[in-house]
Coordinates of N, CA and C in Angstrom, one line a residue:
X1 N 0.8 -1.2 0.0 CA 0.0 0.0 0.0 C 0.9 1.2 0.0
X2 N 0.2 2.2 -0.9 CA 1.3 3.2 -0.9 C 1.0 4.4 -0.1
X3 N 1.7 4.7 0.8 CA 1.5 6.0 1.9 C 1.2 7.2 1.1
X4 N 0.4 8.3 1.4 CA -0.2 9.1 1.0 C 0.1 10.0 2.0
X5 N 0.4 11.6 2.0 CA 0.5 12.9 2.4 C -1.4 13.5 2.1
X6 N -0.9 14.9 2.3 CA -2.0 15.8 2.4 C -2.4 15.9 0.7
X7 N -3.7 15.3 0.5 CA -4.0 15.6 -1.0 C -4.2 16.6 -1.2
X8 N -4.2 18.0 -0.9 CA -4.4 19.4 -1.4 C -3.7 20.7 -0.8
X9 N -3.9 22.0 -0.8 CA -3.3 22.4 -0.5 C -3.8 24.0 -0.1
X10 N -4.2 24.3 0.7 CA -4.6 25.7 0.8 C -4.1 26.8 1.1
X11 N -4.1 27.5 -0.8 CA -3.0 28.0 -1.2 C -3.2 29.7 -0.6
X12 N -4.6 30.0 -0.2 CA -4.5 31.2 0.3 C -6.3 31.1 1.2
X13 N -6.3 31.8 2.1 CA -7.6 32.0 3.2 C -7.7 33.3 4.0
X14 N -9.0 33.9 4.1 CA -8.8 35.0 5.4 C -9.2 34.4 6.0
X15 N -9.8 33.0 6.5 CA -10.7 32.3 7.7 C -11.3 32.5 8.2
X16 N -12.0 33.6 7.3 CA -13.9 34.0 7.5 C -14.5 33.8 6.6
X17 N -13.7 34.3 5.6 CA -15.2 33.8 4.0 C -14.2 33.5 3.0
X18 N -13.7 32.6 2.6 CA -13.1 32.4 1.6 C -11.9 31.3 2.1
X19 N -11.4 30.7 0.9 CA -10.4 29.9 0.6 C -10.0 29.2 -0.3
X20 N -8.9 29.4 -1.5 CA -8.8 29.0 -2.4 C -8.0 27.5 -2.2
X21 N -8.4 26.4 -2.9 CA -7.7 25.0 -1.8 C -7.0 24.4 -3.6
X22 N -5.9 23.8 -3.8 CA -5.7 23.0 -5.1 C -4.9 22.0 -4.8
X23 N -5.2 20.7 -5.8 CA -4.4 19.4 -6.0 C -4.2 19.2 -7.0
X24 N -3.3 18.8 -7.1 CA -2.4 17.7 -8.1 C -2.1 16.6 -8.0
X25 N -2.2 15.8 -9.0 CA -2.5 14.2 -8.6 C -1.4 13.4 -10.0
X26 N -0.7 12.7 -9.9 CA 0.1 12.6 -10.6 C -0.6 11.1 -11.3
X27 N -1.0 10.5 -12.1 CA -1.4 9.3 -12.1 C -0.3 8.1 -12.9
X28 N -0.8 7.2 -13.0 CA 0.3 5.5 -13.2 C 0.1 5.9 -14.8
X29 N -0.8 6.4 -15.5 CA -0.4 6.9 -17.1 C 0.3 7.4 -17.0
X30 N 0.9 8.4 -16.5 CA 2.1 9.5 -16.7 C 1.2 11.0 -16.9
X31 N 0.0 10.9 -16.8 CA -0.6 12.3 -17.0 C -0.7 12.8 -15.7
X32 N -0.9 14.2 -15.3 CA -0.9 15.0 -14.2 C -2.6 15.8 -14.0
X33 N -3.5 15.5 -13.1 CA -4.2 16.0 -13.3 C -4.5 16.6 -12.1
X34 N -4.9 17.9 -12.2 CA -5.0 19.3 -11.4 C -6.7 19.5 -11.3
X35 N -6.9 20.1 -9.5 CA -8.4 20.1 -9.2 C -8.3 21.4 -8.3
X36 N -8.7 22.3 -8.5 CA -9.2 23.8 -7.8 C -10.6 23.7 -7.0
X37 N -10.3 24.3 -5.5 CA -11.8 24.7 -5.5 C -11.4 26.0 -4.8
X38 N -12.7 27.1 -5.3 CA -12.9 28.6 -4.6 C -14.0 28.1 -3.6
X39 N -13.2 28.1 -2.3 CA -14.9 27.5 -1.5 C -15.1 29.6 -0.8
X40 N -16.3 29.3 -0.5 CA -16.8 30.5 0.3 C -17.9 30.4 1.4
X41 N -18.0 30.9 2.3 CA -19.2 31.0 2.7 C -20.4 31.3 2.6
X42 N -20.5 32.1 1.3 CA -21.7 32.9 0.6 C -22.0 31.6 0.0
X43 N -23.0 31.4 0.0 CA -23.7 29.7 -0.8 C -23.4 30.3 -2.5
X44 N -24.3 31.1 -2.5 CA -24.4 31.3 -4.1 C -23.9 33.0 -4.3
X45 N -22.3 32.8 -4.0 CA -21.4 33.9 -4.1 C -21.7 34.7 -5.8
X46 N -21.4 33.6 -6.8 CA -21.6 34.1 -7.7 C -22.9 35.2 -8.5
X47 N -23.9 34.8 -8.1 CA -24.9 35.1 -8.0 C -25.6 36.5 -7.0
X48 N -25.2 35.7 -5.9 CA -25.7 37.3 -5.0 C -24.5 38.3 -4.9
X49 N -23.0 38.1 -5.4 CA -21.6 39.1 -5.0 C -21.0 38.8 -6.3
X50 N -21.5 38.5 -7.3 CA -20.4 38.8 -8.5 C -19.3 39.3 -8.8
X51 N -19.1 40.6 -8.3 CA -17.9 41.6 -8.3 C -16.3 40.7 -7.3
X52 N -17.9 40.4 -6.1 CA -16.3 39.5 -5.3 C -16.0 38.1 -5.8
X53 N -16.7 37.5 -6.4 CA -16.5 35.7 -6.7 C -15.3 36.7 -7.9
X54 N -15.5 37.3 -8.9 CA -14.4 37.3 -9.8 C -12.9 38.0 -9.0
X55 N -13.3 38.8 -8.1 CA -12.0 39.0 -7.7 C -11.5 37.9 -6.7
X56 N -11.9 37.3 -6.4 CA -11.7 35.7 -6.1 C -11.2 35.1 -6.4
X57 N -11.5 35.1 -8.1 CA -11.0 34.0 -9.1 C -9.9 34.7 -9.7
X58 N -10.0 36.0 -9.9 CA -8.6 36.6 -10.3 C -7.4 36.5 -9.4
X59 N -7.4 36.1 -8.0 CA -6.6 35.6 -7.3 C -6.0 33.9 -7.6
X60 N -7.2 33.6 -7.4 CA -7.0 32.0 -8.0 C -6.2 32.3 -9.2
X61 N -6.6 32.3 -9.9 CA -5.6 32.8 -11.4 C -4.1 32.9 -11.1
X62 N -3.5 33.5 -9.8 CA -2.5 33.9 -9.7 C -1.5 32.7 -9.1
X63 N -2.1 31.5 -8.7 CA -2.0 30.7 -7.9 C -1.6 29.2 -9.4
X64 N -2.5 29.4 -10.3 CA -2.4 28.5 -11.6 C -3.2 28.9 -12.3
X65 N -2.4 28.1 -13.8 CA -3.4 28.4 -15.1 C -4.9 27.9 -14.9
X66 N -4.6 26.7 -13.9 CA -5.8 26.2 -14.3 C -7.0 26.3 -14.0
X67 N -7.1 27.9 -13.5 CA -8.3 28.5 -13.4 C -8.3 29.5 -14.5
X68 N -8.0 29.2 -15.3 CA -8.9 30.0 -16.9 C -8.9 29.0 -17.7
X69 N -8.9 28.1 -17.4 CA -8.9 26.7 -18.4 C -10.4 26.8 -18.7
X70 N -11.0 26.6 -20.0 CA -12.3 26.4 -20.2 C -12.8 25.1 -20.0
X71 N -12.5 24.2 -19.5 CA -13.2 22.7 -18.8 C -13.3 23.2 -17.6
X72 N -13.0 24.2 -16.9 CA -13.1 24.6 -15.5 C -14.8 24.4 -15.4
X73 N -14.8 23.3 -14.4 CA -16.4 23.0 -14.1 C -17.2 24.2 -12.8
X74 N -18.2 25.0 -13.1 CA -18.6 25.6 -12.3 C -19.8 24.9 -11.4
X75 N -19.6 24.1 -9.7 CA -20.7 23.6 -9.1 C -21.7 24.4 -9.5
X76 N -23.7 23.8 -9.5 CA -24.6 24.2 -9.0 C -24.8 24.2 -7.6
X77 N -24.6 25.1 -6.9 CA -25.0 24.8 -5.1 C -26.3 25.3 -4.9
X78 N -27.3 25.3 -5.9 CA -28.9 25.7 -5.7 C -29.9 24.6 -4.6
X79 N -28.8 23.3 -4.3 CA -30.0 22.1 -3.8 C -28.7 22.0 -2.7
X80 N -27.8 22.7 -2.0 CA -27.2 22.1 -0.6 C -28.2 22.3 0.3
X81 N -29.6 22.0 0.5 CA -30.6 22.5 1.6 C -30.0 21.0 2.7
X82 N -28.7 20.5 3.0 CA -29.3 19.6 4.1 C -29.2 20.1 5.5
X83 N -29.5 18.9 6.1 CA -29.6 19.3 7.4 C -28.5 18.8 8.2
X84 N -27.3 20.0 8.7 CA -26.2 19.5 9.5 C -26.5 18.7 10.4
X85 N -26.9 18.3 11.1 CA -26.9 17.6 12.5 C -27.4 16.0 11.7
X86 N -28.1 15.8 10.5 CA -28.3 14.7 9.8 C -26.8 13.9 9.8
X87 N -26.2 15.2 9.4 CA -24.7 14.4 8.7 C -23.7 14.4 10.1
X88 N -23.8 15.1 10.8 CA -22.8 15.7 11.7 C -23.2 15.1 13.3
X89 N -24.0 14.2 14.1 CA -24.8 14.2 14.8 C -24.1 14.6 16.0
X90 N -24.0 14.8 17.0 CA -23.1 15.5 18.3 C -23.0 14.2 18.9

């Protein structure tokens, strides 16, 4: 079995509303494949803060290409209605 470190890396945070997190994953093909997330606290930042999600992502940007890549998948977070204490129980 092969030991594994920290899969990602959180490349920048104010640790109130934001955090830009990235990995890289090297795989047994020989290709390299790279995963970003802009997480926030605003559910649907893009939508209700516009101005800030892009200055966001123009940070991201500064971090790697592979946030102007056009395969860059944008989640839908219109249906996270659950209920923490379902997932989380004390």
């Amino acid at each position: 079995m092969r030991e594994r470190g920290t899969n990602y890396w959180v490349m920048e945070t104010d640790y109130e509303d934001y955090s830009i997190v990235m990995n890289c994953e090297g795989r047994e093909d020989g290709f390299t494949v790279s995963y970003g997330w802009l997480l926030t606290r605003e559910k649907d930042m893009r939508v209700l803060n516009p101005r800030r999600y892009d200055e966001l992502l123009e940070k991201a940007k500064g971090y790697s290409t592979l946030w102007g890549r056009p395969e860059v998948i944008t989640a839908d977070n219109t249906d996270c209605s659950f209920d923490e204490e379902s997932y989380w129980p004390n």
